[in-house]
mmCIF file of C-alpha atoms in Angstrom:
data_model
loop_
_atom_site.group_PDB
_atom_site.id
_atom_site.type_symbol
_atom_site.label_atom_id
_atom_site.label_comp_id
_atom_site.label_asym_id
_atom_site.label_seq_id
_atom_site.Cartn_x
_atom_site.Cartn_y
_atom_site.Cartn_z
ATOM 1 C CA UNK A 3 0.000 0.000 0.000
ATOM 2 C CA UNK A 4 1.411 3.656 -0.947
ATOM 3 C CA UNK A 5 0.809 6.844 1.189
ATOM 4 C CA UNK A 6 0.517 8.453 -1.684
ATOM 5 C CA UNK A 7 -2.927 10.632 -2.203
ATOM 6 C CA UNK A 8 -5.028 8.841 -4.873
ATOM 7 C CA UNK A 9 -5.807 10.686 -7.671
ATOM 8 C CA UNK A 10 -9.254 12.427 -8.040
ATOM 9 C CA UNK A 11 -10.453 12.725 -11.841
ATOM 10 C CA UNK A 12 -12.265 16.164 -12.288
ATOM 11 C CA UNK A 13 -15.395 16.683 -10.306
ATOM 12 C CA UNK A 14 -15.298 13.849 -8.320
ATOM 13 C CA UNK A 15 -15.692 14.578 -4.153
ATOM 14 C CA UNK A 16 -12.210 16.197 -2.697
ATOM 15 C CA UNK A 17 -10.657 15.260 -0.066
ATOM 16 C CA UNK A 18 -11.967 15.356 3.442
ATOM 17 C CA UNK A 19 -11.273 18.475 5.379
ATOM 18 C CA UNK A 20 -14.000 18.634 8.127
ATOM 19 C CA UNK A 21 -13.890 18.280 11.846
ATOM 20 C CA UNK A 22 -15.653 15.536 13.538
ATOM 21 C CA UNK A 23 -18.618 16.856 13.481
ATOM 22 C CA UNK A 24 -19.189 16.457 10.129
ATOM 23 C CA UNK A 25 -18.699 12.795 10.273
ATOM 24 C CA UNK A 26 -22.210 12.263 9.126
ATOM 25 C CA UNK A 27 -21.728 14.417 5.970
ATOM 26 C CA UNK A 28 -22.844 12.177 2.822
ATOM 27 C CA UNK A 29 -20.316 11.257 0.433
ATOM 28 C CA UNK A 30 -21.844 11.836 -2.511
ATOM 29 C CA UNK A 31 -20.824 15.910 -2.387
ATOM 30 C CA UNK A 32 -19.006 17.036 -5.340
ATOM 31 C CA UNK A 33 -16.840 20.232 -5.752
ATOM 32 C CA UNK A 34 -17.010 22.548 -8.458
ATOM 33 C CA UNK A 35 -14.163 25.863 -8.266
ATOM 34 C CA UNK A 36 -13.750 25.334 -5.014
ATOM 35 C CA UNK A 37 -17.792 25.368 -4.249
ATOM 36 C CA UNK A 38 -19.353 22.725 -2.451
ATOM 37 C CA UNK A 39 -22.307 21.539 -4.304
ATOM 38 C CA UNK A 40 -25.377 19.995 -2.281
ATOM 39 C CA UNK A 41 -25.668 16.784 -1.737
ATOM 40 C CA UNK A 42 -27.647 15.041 -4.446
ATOM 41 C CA UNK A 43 -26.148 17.716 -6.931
ATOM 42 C CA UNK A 44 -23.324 16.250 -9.279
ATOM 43 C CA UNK A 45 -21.111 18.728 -11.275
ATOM 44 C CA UNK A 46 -22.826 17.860 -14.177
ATOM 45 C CA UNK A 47 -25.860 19.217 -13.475
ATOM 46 C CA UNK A 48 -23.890 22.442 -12.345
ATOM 47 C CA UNK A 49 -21.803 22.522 -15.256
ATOM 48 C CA UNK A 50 -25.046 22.511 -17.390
ATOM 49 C CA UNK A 51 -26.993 25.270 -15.126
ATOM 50 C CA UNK A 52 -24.006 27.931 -15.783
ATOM 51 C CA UNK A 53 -24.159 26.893 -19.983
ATOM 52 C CA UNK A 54 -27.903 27.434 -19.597
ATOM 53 C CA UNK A 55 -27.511 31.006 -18.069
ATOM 54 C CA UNK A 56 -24.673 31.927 -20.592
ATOM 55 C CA UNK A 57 -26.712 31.036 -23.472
ATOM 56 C CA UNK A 58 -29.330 32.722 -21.500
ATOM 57 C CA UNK A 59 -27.835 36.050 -21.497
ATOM 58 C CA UNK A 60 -26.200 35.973 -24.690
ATOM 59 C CA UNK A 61 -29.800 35.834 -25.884
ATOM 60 C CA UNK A 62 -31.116 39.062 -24.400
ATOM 61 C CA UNK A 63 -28.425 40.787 -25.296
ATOM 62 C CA UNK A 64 -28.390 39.874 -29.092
ATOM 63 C CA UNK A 65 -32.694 40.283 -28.763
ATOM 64 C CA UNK A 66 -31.753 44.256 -27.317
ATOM 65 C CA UNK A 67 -29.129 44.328 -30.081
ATOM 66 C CA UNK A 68 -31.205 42.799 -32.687
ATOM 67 C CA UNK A 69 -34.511 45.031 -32.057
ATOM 68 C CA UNK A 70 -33.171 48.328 -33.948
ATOM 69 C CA UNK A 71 -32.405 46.472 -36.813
ATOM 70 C CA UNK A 72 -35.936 44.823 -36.897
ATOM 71 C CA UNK A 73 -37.758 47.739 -36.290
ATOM 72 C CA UNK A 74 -35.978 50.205 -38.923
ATOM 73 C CA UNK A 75 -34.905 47.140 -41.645
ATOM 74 C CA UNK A 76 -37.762 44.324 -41.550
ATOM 75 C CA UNK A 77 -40.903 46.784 -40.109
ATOM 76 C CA UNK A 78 -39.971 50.287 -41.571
ATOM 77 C CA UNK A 79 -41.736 51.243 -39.166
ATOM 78 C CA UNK A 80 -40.731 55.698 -38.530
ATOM 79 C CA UNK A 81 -38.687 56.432 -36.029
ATOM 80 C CA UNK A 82 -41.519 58.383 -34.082
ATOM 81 C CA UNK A 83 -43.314 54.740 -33.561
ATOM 82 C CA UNK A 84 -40.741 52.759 -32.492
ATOM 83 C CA UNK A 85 -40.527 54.114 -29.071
ATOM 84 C CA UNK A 86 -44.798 53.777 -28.429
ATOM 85 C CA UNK A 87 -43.999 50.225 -30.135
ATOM 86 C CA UNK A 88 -41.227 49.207 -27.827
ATOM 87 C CA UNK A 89 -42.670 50.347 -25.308
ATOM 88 C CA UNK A 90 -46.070 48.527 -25.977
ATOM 89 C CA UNK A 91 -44.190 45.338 -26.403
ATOM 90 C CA UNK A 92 -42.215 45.243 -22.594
ATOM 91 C CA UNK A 93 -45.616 45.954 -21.374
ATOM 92 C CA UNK A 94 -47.286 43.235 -23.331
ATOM 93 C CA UNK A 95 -44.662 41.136 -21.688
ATOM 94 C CA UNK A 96 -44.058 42.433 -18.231
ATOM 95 C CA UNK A 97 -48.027 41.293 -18.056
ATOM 96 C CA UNK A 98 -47.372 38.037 -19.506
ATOM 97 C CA UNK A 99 -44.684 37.252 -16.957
ATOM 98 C CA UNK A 100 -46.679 38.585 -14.506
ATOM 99 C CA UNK A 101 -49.437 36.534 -15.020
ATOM 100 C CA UNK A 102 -47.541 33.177 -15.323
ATOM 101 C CA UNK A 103 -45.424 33.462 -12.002
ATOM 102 C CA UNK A 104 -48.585 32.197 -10.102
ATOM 103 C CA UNK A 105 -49.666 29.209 -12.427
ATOM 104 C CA UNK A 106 -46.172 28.283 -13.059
ATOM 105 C CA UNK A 107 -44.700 28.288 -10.456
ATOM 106 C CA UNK A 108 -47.959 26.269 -8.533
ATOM 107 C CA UNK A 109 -47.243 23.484 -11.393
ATOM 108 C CA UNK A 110 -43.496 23.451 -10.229
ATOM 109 C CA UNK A 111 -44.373 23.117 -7.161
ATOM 110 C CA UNK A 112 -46.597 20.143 -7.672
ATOM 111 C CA UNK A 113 -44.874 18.581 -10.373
ATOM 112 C CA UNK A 114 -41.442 19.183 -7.552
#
């Protein structure tokens, strides 16, 4: 038998570093940039959360980018209508999102 420290491949559980009292801690906790995950969690399901929210936000900003061009290229609509229009459309969808918090987020909590 070697002293040596086995070798972790990426993302499995570190080594242990806790005091007794976390004896009892599962095993099944994985690590991702230092950041303990919850138990249950694995680093893939991390790892697919932050691609999720980067594709998320490169999105919205290419949407915000994008809407100038649709407006004055596609629509032709005059410049003096594109603020009402805008402006029409993030209400139209601050009320959509506003109604669907409730419902959705009752389904979530059923479905779990």
């Amino acid at each position: 038998m070697s002293d040596a420290a086995p070798v972790l491949r990426f993302g499995a559980p570190g080594p242990k570093w806790h005091d007794s009292a976390d004896l009892n801690a599962p095993e099944d906790t994985y690590r991702l940039a230092g950041i303990g995950l919850s138990p249950g969690y694995r680093l893939r399901h991390a790892l697919i959360y932050l691609y999720a929210a980067f594709c998320t936000i490169g999105l919205l900003a290419f949407v915000s980018f994008f809407q100038a061009y649709l407006l004055n290229v596609h629509l032709a609509l005059p410049a003096g209508v594109q603020g009402r229009t805008v402006s029409a459309l993030n209400f139209a969808n601050e009320l959509l999102a506003l109604g669907l918090v409730a419902p959705l987020g009752a389904l979530a909590d059923k479905i779990g």
